[in-house]
Coordinates of C-alpha atoms in Angstrom, one line a residue:
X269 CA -75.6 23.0 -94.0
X270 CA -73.3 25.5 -95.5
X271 CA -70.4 24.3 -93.6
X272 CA -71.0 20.9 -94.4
X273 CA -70.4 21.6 -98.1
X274 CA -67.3 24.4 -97.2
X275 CA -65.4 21.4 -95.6
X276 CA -66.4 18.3 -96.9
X277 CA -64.3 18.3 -100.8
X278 CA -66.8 18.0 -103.9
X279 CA -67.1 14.2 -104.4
X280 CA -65.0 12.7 -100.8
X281 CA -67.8 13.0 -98.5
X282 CA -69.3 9.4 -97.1
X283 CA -72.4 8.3 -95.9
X284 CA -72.2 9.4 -92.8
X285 CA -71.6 12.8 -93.9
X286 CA -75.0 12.4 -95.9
X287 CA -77.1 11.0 -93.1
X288 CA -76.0 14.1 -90.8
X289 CA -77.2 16.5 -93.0
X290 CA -80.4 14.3 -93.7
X291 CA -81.2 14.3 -90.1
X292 CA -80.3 18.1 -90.0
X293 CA -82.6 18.3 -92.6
X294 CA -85.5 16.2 -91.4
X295 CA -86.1 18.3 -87.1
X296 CA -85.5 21.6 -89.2
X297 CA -88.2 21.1 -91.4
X298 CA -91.3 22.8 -90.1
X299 CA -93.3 20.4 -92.6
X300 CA -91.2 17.3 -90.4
X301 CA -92.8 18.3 -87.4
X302 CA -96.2 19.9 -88.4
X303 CA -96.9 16.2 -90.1
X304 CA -95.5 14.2 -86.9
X305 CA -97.8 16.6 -84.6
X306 CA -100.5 16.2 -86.8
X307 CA -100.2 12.3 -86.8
X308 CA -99.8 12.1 -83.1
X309 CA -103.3 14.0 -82.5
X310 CA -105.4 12.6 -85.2
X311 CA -104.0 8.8 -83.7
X312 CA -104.9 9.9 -80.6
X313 CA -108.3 11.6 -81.3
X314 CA -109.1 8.1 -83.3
X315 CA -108.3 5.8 -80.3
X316 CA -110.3 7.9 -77.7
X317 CA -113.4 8.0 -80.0
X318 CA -113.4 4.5 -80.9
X319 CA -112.3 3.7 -77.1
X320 CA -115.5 5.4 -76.2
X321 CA -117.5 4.0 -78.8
X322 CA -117.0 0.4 -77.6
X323 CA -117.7 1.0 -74.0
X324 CA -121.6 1.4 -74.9
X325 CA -121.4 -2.2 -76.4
X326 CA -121.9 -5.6 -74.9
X327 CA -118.9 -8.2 -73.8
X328 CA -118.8 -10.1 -76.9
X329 CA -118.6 -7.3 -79.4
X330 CA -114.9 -6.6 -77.8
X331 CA -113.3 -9.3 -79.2
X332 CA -105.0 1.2 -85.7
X333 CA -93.9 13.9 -96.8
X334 CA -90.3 14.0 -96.2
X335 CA -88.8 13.5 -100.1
X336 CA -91.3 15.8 -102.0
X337 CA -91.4 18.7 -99.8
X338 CA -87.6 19.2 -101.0
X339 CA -89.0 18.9 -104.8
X340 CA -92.1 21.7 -103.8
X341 CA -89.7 23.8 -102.6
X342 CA -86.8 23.8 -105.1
X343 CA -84.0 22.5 -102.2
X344 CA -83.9 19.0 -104.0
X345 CA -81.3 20.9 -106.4
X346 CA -79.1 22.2 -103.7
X347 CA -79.3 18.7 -101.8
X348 CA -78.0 16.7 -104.9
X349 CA -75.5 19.7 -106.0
X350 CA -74.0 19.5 -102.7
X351 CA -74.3 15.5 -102.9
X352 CA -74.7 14.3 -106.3
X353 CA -73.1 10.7 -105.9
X354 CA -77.4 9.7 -106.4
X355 CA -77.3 6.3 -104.7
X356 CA -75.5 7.3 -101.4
X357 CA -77.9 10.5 -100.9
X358 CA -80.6 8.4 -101.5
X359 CA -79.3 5.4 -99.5
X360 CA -78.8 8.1 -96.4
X361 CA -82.3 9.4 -97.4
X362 CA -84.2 5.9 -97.1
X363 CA -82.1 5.3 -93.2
X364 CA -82.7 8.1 -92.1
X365 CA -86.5 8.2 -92.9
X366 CA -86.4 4.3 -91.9
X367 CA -84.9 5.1 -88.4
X368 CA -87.4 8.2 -87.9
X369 CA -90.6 6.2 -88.8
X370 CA -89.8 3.6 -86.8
X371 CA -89.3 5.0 -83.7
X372 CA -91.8 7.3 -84.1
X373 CA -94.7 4.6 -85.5
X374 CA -93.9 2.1 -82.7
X375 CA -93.8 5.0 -79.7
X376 CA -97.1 6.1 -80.9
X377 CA -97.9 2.2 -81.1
X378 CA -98.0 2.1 -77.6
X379 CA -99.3 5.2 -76.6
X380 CA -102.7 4.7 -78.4
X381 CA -102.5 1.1 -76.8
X382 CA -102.4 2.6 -73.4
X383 CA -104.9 5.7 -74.0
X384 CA -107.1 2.8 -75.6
X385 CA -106.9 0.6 -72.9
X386 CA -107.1 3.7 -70.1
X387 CA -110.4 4.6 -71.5
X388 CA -112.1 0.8 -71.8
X389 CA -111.3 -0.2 -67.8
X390 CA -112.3 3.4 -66.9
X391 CA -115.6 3.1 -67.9
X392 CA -115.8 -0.4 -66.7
X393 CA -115.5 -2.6 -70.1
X394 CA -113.1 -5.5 -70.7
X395 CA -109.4 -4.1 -71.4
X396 CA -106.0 -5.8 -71.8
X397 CA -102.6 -5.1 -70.9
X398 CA -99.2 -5.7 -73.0
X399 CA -99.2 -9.3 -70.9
X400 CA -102.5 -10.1 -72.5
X401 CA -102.0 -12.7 -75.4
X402 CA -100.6 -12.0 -78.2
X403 CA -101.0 -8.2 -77.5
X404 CA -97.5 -7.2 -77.1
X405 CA -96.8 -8.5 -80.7
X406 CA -99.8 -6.9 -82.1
X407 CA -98.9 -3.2 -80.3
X408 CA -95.3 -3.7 -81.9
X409 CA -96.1 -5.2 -85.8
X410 CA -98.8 -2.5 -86.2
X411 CA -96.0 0.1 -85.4
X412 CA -93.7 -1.4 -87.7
X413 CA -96.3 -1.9 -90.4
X414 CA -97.7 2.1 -89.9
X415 CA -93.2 2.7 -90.4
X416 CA -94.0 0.6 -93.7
X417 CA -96.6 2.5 -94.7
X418 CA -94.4 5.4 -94.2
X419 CA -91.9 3.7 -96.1
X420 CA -94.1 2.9 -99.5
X421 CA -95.3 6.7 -99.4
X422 CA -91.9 7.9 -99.4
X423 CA -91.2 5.2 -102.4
X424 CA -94.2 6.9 -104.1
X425 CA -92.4 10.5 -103.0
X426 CA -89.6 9.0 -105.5
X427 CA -91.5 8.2 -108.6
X428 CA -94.1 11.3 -108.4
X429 CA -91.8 13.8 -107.1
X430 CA -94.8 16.0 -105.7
X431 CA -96.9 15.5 -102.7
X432 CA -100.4 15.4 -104.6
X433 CA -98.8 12.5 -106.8
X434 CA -97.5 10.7 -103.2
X435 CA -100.9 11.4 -101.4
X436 CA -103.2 9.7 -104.6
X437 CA -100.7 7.1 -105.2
X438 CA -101.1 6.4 -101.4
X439 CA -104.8 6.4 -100.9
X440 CA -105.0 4.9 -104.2
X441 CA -103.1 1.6 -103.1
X442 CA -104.5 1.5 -99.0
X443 CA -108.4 2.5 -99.5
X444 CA -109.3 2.0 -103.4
X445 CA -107.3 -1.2 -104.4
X446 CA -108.8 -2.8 -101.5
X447 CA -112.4 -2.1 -103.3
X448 CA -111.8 -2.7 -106.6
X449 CA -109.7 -6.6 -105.6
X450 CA -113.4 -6.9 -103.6
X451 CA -115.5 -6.8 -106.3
X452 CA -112.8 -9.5 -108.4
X453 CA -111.9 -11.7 -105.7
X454 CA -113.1 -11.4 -102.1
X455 CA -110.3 -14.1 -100.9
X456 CA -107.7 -11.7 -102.5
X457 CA -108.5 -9.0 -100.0
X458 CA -106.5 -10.5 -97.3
X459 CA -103.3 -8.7 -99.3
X460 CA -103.8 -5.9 -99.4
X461 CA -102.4 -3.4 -97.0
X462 CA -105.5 -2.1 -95.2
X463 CA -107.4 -5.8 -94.4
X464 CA -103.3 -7.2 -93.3
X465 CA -103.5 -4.4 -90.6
X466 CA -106.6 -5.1 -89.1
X467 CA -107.1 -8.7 -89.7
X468 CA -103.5 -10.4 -89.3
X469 CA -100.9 -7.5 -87.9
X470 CA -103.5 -5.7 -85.0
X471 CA -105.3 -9.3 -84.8
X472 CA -105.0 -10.9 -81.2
X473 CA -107.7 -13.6 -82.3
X474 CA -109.2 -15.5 -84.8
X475 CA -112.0 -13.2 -86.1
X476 CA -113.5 -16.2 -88.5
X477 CA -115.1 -15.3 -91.6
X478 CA -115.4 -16.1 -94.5
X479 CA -111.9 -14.7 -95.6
X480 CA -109.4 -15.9 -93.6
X481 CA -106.5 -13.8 -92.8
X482 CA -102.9 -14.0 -93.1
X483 CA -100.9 -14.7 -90.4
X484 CA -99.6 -11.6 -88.4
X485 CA -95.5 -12.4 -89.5
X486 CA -96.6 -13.2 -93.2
X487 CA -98.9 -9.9 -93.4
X488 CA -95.7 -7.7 -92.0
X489 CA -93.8 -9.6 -94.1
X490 CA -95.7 -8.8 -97.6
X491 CA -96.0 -5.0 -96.4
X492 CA -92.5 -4.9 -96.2
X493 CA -92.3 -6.3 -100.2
X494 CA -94.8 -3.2 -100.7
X495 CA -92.8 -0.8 -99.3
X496 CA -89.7 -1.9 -101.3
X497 CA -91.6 -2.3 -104.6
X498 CA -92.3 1.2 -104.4
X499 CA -88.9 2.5 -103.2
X500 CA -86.9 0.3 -106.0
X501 CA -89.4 2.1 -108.3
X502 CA -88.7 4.8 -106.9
X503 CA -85.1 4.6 -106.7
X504 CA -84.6 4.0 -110.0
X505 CA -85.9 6.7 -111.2
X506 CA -84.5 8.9 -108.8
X507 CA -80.8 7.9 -109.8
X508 CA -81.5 8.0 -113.5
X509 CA -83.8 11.1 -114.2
X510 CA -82.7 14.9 -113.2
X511 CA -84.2 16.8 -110.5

């Protein structure tokens, strides 16, 4: 990090010089990898109980921290001192985070899938693989949506700059909205983030109800406009306001 700075001139660097020292920053971050490790076990703790849980049912029951860590600890001045053109630090911040999420949110995608699936046809209930209808999609949307989720909570990283403010902004939108839009409108529950992951994005069939769904492209979709909402937001402020 300290070279970077030594040889790149104050105010001639380019994004690419800011995306390498975002990535340096992101797999030398002990809180990077203690929340990946933690995500990848919790995941995987989730899909072996609920794996388990539906074998002891009947066939026709069968039918898923980066930005505010560098405000907690005070490095947030030293990032935008040693880059303080805002909307390219912030640009190499969203890609980089973007890139990371991804391909972590869509590996892990499948890996539940398969631990899932493992446990179902070991203990003798129906299963599916990745040729199964419509399960490819589903395995590959609900990674991309989880990256989206990422995505928003980083947005919400932006505007609170602290991880408490992040974390209630994030539960607030994906487990309270979703109850308080329920007791307005019951038809309007099909937007928001929680019932589009379940019922459209992870949805292989047509669950009826009395609700019904959005389609699987059009609930990715309208994640995706949450996630930018909240890093537009964010980004504004973040350009505007000082550290």
């Amino acid at each position: 990090m300290t070279q970077a700075i030594q040889t790149i001139p104050t105010g001639h660097y380019r994004l690419k010089d800011t995306v390498k020292s975002e990535v340096a920053k992101i797999v030398t971050l002990p809180s990077t990898a203690i929340a990946l490790g933690v995500t990848v076990v919790f995941c995987l703790l989730v899909t072996g109980l609920v794996a388990n849980s539906a074998l002891h049912h009947g066939p026709d029951w069968y039918g898923g921290l980066l930005i505010t860590g560098e405000y907690s600890s005070g490095t947030i001045r030293a990032t935008l001192s040693a880059t303080p053109r805002r909307p390219i630090l912030l640009t190499a911040k969203i890609a980089v985070t973007a890139a990371v999420t991804v391909a972590f949110s869509v590996l892990l995608s499948f890996v539940t899938f398969f631990l899932g699936q493992a446990i179902l046809s070991g203990g003798g209930a129906p299963s599916a693989g990745l040729g199964s209808p419509g399960a490819f999609r589903a395995v590959v949307m609900t990674g991309l949506f989880i990256a989206l989720l990422a995505l928003m909570a980083f947005g919400f990283g932006l505007l609170f700059r602290s991880t408490a403010g992040a974390i209630g902004a994030f539960v607030g939108v994906v487990f309270v909205l979703p109850l308080v839009i329920r007791g307005i409108s019951e038809p309007a529950t099909r937007y928001v983030p929680t019932n589009i992951l379940i019922n459209s994005v992870m949805s292989t069939v047509n669950q009826g109800g009395i609700v019904r769904p959005l389609s699987a492209p059009v609930g990715l979709a309208l994640m995706a406009v949450y996630a930018v909402i909240a890093l537009a937001a964010g980004a504004a402020l973040f350009i505007k306001r000082d550290a």
